[in-house]
Short mmCIF file of C-alpha atoms in Angstrom, two decimals:
data_model
loop_
_atom_site.label_atom_id
_atom_site.label_comp_id
_atom_site.label_asym_id
_atom_site.label_seq_id
_atom_site.Cartn_x
_atom_site.Cartn_y
_atom_site.Cartn_z
CA MET A 1 45.38 78.81 56.31
CA GLN A 2 46.85 77.94 59.10
CA MET A 3 45.72 75.12 60.70
CA GLY A 4 47.38 72.51 63.49
CA MET A 5 47.82 69.10 62.71
CA VAL A 6 47.85 66.64 65.97
CA GLY A 7 48.93 62.70 64.50
CA LEU A 8 51.00 61.89 61.89
CA GLY A 9 50.83 58.85 61.24
CA ARG A 10 49.62 57.48 57.98
CA MET A 11 46.64 59.27 57.75
CA GLY A 12 47.60 62.63 59.27
CA GLY A 13 51.70 62.68 57.59
CA ASN A 14 49.87 61.99 54.38
CA MET A 15 47.38 64.79 55.10
CA VAL A 16 49.80 67.16 56.00
CA LYS A 17 51.99 66.89 52.92
CA ARG A 18 49.12 67.28 50.55
CA LEU A 19 47.94 70.26 52.93
CA VAL A 20 50.77 72.51 52.44
CA GLN A 21 51.99 71.10 49.33
CA GLY A 22 48.33 73.18 48.69
CA GLY A 23 49.73 76.23 50.02
CA HIS A 24 48.69 75.54 53.60
CA LYS A 25 51.24 76.50 56.94
CA ILE A 26 51.26 73.74 59.22
CA VAL A 27 51.89 73.24 62.33
CA ALA A 28 52.14 69.46 63.91
CA THR A 29 52.78 67.49 66.44
CA ASP A 30 53.03 63.13 67.36
CA ARG A 31 54.25 61.78 70.03
CA SER A 32 56.64 60.31 68.32
CA ALA A 33 59.50 63.51 68.30
CA ASP A 34 61.04 61.74 65.24
CA ALA A 35 57.43 61.70 63.38
CA VAL A 36 57.15 65.57 64.01
CA LYS A 37 61.44 65.98 62.94
CA GLU A 38 60.75 64.34 59.53
CA LEU A 39 58.03 66.06 58.20
CA SER A 40 59.13 69.18 59.65
CA LYS A 41 61.45 68.94 56.59
CA GLU A 42 58.18 69.53 54.29
CA LYS A 43 58.31 73.21 53.16
CA GLY A 44 55.41 74.89 55.28
CA VAL A 45 55.20 72.59 58.20
CA GLU A 46 56.33 73.47 61.54
CA GLY A 47 57.02 71.05 64.45
CA ALA A 48 55.36 71.48 67.78
CA SER A 49 56.96 69.68 71.07
CA SER A 50 53.37 69.61 72.80
CA LEU A 51 50.04 70.67 72.46
CA LYS A 52 50.58 73.15 74.21
CA ASP A 53 53.33 74.22 72.10
CA MET A 54 51.39 73.79 68.81
CA VAL A 55 48.57 76.24 70.38
CA ALA A 56 50.78 78.67 71.76
CA LYS A 57 52.02 78.87 67.55
CA LEU A 58 49.02 79.35 66.22
CA LYS A 59 47.39 82.61 64.85
CA LYS A 60 43.30 83.14 66.09
CA PRO A 61 40.84 81.16 65.68
CA ARG A 62 42.73 78.88 65.59
CA ALA A 63 41.77 75.55 63.88
CA ILE A 64 43.12 72.44 64.91
CA TRP A 65 42.55 68.64 63.99
CA VAL A 66 43.26 65.45 65.02
CA MET A 67 44.06 62.43 63.36
CA VAL A 68 44.39 60.01 66.48
CA PRO A 69 43.56 56.23 66.82
CA SER A 70 39.60 56.41 68.56
CA GLY A 71 38.16 55.79 71.24
CA LYS A 72 40.35 56.85 74.73
CA PRO A 73 43.51 58.34 72.74
CA THR A 74 41.19 60.74 70.81
CA GLU A 75 38.88 61.42 73.65
CA GLU A 76 41.93 62.88 75.87
CA THR A 77 43.64 64.33 73.23
CA ILE A 78 40.61 65.90 72.14
CA ASN A 79 39.49 67.01 76.18
CA GLU A 80 43.79 68.69 76.27
CA ILE A 81 43.46 70.67 73.67
CA ALA A 82 40.17 72.32 74.60
CA ALA A 83 41.55 73.41 77.87
CA LEU A 84 44.10 74.96 75.61
CA CYS A 85 42.25 77.23 73.49
CA ASP A 86 39.71 80.12 73.57
CA LYS A 87 36.59 81.29 72.32
CA ASP A 88 35.78 81.13 68.22
CA ASP A 89 38.94 77.97 67.70
CA VAL A 90 37.28 74.88 65.89
CA ILE A 91 38.51 71.22 66.16
CA ILE A 92 37.86 68.92 64.09
CA ASP A 93 37.75 64.95 64.23
CA GLY A 94 38.93 63.74 61.47
CA GLY A 95 39.42 59.91 62.80
CA ASN A 96 36.71 56.70 62.93
CA SER A 97 34.97 58.36 66.16
CA LYS A 98 31.92 56.87 66.86
CA TYR A 99 29.13 59.37 65.88
CA THR A 100 26.98 59.42 69.37
CA ASP A 101 30.26 60.86 70.74
CA ASP A 102 30.42 63.98 68.62
CA ALA A 103 27.03 65.38 69.67
CA ARG A 104 28.10 65.62 73.24
CA ARG A 105 31.37 66.41 72.66
CA ALA A 106 30.65 69.54 70.75
CA GLU A 107 27.78 70.01 73.27
CA THR A 108 30.46 70.60 75.74
CA LEU A 109 32.70 72.54 73.81
CA LYS A 110 30.45 75.04 72.52
CA LYS A 111 29.83 75.94 76.92
CA LYS A 112 33.58 76.79 76.24
CA GLY A 113 32.46 78.95 73.29
CA ILE A 114 34.87 76.26 70.86
CA HIS A 115 32.81 74.62 67.28
CA TYR A 116 33.53 71.15 66.76
CA MET A 117 33.39 69.71 63.64
CA ASP A 118 33.17 65.17 62.96
CA VAL A 119 35.04 64.52 59.29
CA GLY A 120 34.37 61.51 58.37
CA THR A 121 37.77 60.92 56.05
CA SER A 122 38.51 58.00 53.40
CA GLY A 123 41.01 57.54 51.21
CA GLY A 124 43.69 55.51 53.19
CA ILE A 125 47.25 55.98 51.73
CA TRP A 126 46.61 56.54 48.77
CA GLY A 127 44.45 60.11 49.86
CA LEU A 128 48.47 62.62 49.29
CA LYS A 129 47.54 60.87 45.36
CA VAL A 130 43.99 61.43 44.51
CA GLY A 131 42.63 63.29 47.50
CA TYR A 132 40.37 62.29 50.66
CA CYS A 133 36.26 61.55 50.43
CA MET A 134 35.37 63.92 53.20
CA MET A 135 31.54 63.87 55.16
CA MET A 136 31.44 66.27 57.84
CA GLY A 137 29.24 67.28 60.24
CA GLY A 138 28.37 70.71 62.40
CA ASP A 139 27.35 73.99 61.97
CA LYS A 140 27.36 75.21 57.35
CA GLU A 141 29.01 78.66 59.37
CA ILE A 142 31.84 76.10 60.17
CA PHE A 143 31.93 74.70 57.48
CA LYS A 144 32.53 77.78 55.46
CA ARG A 145 35.40 78.62 57.23
CA LEU A 146 37.87 75.60 57.25
CA GLU A 147 36.07 74.76 53.59
CA PRO A 148 39.96 76.01 51.63
CA LEU A 149 41.23 72.68 53.46
CA PHE A 150 39.04 70.48 52.51
CA LYS A 151 38.75 71.93 49.13
CA THR A 152 42.47 71.50 48.79
CA LEU A 153 42.65 67.82 50.39
CA ALA A 154 39.16 66.57 48.93
CA PRO A 155 39.58 65.52 44.81
CA GLU A 156 36.85 67.78 42.87
CA ASN A 157 33.53 67.74 44.47
CA GLY A 158 34.82 64.98 46.94
CA TYR A 159 33.70 66.38 49.98
CA ILE A 160 30.10 67.83 51.79
CA LEU A 161 28.51 68.52 55.21
CA CYS A 162 26.26 66.19 55.90
CA GLY A 163 24.10 68.23 58.63
CA LYS A 164 24.94 68.50 62.11
CA ASN A 165 27.45 67.32 64.53
CA GLY A 166 27.52 63.37 64.52
CA ALA A 167 26.19 63.75 60.94
CA GLY A 168 29.86 63.30 59.43
CA HIS A 169 30.64 60.33 61.33
CA PHE A 170 27.42 58.69 61.03
CA VAL A 171 28.12 58.14 56.87
CA LYS A 172 31.81 57.47 56.80
CA MET A 173 30.54 54.76 59.07
CA VAL A 174 28.19 53.53 56.88
CA HIS A 175 30.30 53.68 54.02
CA ASN A 176 33.36 51.19 55.88
CA GLY A 177 29.70 48.99 56.61
CA ILE A 178 28.54 49.12 52.77
CA GLU A 179 32.59 48.29 52.26
CA TYR A 180 32.72 45.72 54.13
CA GLY A 181 29.81 43.66 52.08
CA MET A 182 32.28 44.33 49.00
CA MET A 183 34.83 42.75 49.69
CA GLN A 184 32.95 40.18 51.08
CA ALA A 185 31.57 39.66 47.63
CA TYR A 186 34.48 40.12 45.86
CA GLY A 187 36.75 37.39 47.99
CA GLU A 188 33.89 35.13 47.47
CA GLY A 189 33.86 35.09 43.42
CA PHE A 190 37.11 34.99 43.75
CA ALA A 191 37.25 31.44 45.84
CA ILE A 192 34.71 30.18 43.65
CA LEU A 193 37.18 30.87 40.25
CA LYS A 194 40.20 29.34 42.22
CA LYS A 195 38.10 26.63 43.03
CA SER A 196 36.91 25.45 39.93
CA GLY A 197 39.34 23.19 37.44
CA TYR A 198 40.05 25.64 34.30
CA ASN A 199 43.33 26.83 36.28
CA LEU A 200 42.35 30.55 35.82
CA ASN A 201 44.37 33.61 35.67
CA LEU A 202 42.79 36.10 39.11
CA HIS A 203 45.90 38.66 37.87
CA GLU A 204 44.38 38.64 34.16
CA ILE A 205 40.67 38.03 35.60
CA SER A 206 40.78 40.69 37.81
CA ALA A 207 42.76 42.67 35.39
CA VAL A 208 40.24 42.38 32.31
CA TRP A 209 37.33 43.32 34.53
CA ASN A 210 38.40 46.94 35.37
CA ARG A 211 37.98 47.15 31.58
CA GLY A 212 34.31 47.45 31.19
CA SER A 213 32.76 45.53 33.79
CA VAL A 214 29.93 46.10 36.01
CA VAL A 215 31.64 45.79 38.99
CA ARG A 216 34.65 47.61 37.61
CA SER A 217 35.75 49.62 40.95
CA TRP A 218 38.99 51.25 43.09
CA LEU A 219 38.68 47.80 45.83
CA LEU A 220 39.10 45.90 41.55
CA GLU A 221 41.82 48.00 40.48
CA LEU A 222 43.68 47.52 44.29
CA LEU A 223 43.41 43.76 44.31
CA GLU A 224 44.86 43.83 41.00
CA SER A 225 47.69 45.75 42.18
CA ALA A 226 47.41 41.76 45.10
CA PHE A 227 47.61 39.17 42.58
CA GLU A 228 49.98 41.46 40.59
CA GLN A 229 52.10 41.11 43.32
CA ASP A 230 51.54 37.58 44.44
CA ASN A 231 48.82 35.95 41.83
CA ASP A 232 47.79 33.54 44.52
CA LEU A 233 48.01 35.38 47.85
CA SER A 234 50.67 32.62 49.29
CA GLY A 235 52.20 34.70 51.56
CA ILE A 236 48.85 36.28 53.47
CA LYS A 237 46.92 34.47 55.67
CA GLY A 238 42.66 34.86 55.93
CA TYR A 239 43.04 36.14 58.52
CA VAL A 240 40.40 39.95 58.68
CA GLU A 241 40.65 41.86 61.17
CA ASP A 242 37.64 44.37 62.55
CA THR A 243 37.93 48.48 62.98
CA GLY A 244 34.43 48.29 64.74
CA GLU A 245 32.68 50.54 62.07
CA GLY A 246 30.87 47.79 60.78
CA ARG A 247 29.82 46.77 64.57
CA TRP A 248 28.40 50.20 64.84
CA THR A 249 26.59 50.27 61.25
CA LEU A 250 24.98 47.01 61.99
CA GLN A 251 23.53 47.81 65.35
CA ALA A 252 22.58 51.29 63.62
CA ALA A 253 20.05 49.23 61.10
CA ILE A 254 19.29 47.26 63.98
CA ASP A 255 18.19 50.29 65.82
CA GLU A 256 16.35 52.16 63.12
CA ASP A 257 14.47 48.00 62.28
CA VAL A 258 16.88 48.33 59.18
CA PRO A 259 17.12 44.44 57.24
CA ALA A 260 21.01 44.47 56.46
CA PRO A 261 22.37 40.46 55.82
CA VAL A 262 25.00 41.33 53.58
CA LEU A 263 26.17 43.66 55.87
CA ALA A 264 25.39 41.58 59.14
CA LEU A 265 27.70 38.50 56.94
CA SER A 266 30.56 40.30 56.12
CA LEU A 267 30.59 41.37 59.44
CA PHE A 268 30.70 37.59 60.89
CA THR A 269 32.49 36.50 58.00
CA ARG A 270 35.31 39.18 59.49
CA PHE A 271 34.86 37.37 63.25
CA ARG A 272 34.83 33.21 61.83
CA SER A 273 38.54 33.76 59.73
CA ARG A 274 39.99 33.96 62.48
CA GLU A 275 39.33 30.86 63.09
CA ASN A 276 38.52 28.76 60.05
CA GLU A 277 40.67 30.58 57.09
CA GLU A 278 39.66 30.76 53.72
CA TYR A 279 40.34 31.76 50.36
CA ALA A 280 38.16 34.22 50.12
CA ASP A 281 40.12 35.41 53.40
CA LYS A 282 43.39 36.55 52.16
CA VAL A 283 41.29 38.86 49.61
CA VAL A 284 39.78 40.88 51.77
CA ALA A 285 43.26 40.87 54.05
CA ALA A 286 44.63 41.74 50.95
CA LEU A 287 42.17 44.53 50.09
CA ARG A 288 42.69 46.25 53.50
CA GLN A 289 46.63 46.00 52.99
CA GLN A 290 45.88 47.87 49.26
CA PHE A 291 43.75 50.66 50.35
CA GLY A 292 43.98 50.97 53.92
CA GLY A 293 48.24 50.00 54.79
CA HIS A 294 46.53 47.67 56.84
CA ALA A 295 48.91 45.38 58.27
CA VAL A 296 48.37 41.55 57.72
CA LYS A 297 49.65 38.06 58.64
CA SER A 298 51.81 36.06 56.71
CA ALA A 299 50.70 32.52 55.13
CA SER A 300 53.46 31.58 58.39
CA GLY A 301 51.49 33.89 61.25
CA GLN A 302 53.92 36.77 61.56
CA THR A 303 52.46 40.71 61.33
CA ILE A 304 53.43 42.27 57.75
CA GLY A 305 53.12 45.46 57.71
CA PRO A 306 51.48 48.50 57.76
CA ARG A 307 51.67 48.79 53.84
CA LYS A 308 53.69 52.09 53.07
CA ALA A 309 51.94 54.91 51.23
CA PRO A 310 52.87 54.99 46.87
CA VAL A 311 54.78 58.08 46.81
CA LYS A 312 52.95 60.93 44.91
CA ALA A 313 53.18 61.39 41.20
#
């Protein structure tokens, strides 16, 4: 297929590479001309100098994937693209937009004859190598039209049409809320191990837990990697940011009268980390850097990162 990609950051750029490696043709654009120039070196990628230029280079019916920061940047980008599109084109929001925005956008675009899909995308900086887990919201007919793209981006059986517009981002939001709780549990567990009087090797413990233990996971594999690089995590400050999805998940739990104490406490603990550092916060900060390439603060308070994506095997 041919597709347009708007946003060539850590996620968008790697998604373009995975798509062209799978035989698709991509017209790519970004605010950074250097990013467009660099990615245009990839076989199958055609650079575009602007949204208007990108739309002009795409065959109808067009498919345009937006991977820019959530909130105002996404809203403005989708509105600008919509003004350039024709009937039966599809706009895909693959970022971390709030699910309540999707139904509104879908309805607005529908009046213009333009289709909309929300795609919750998980995989971070490792997606190029192992694929992206994707959760879609939208019409089944449009999902089927775009399925060759999803098959290429995801690992086997790694994508799902969750329901109508908004469902994809809703499922991804809850996914991220669960992620908060899992990371916090690992953080607290390793803090207990470190505080003990046994002088434990945390790297070796994380490694052995990944070999057959019931708590083994990809997150623990990433933590093993973090401990291998810095067994004491002394180079990382336990200052943990959040990008919104945890807050939205907690609000959804309140709206639906669902008790979610673990998710609530994991979010509040992130708030506390910005005032009074604990070892568990170092673990959570290290995990965010490992899977998402997120910037962290060094022990001296300087910002480190973002971490670059691993080279494809």
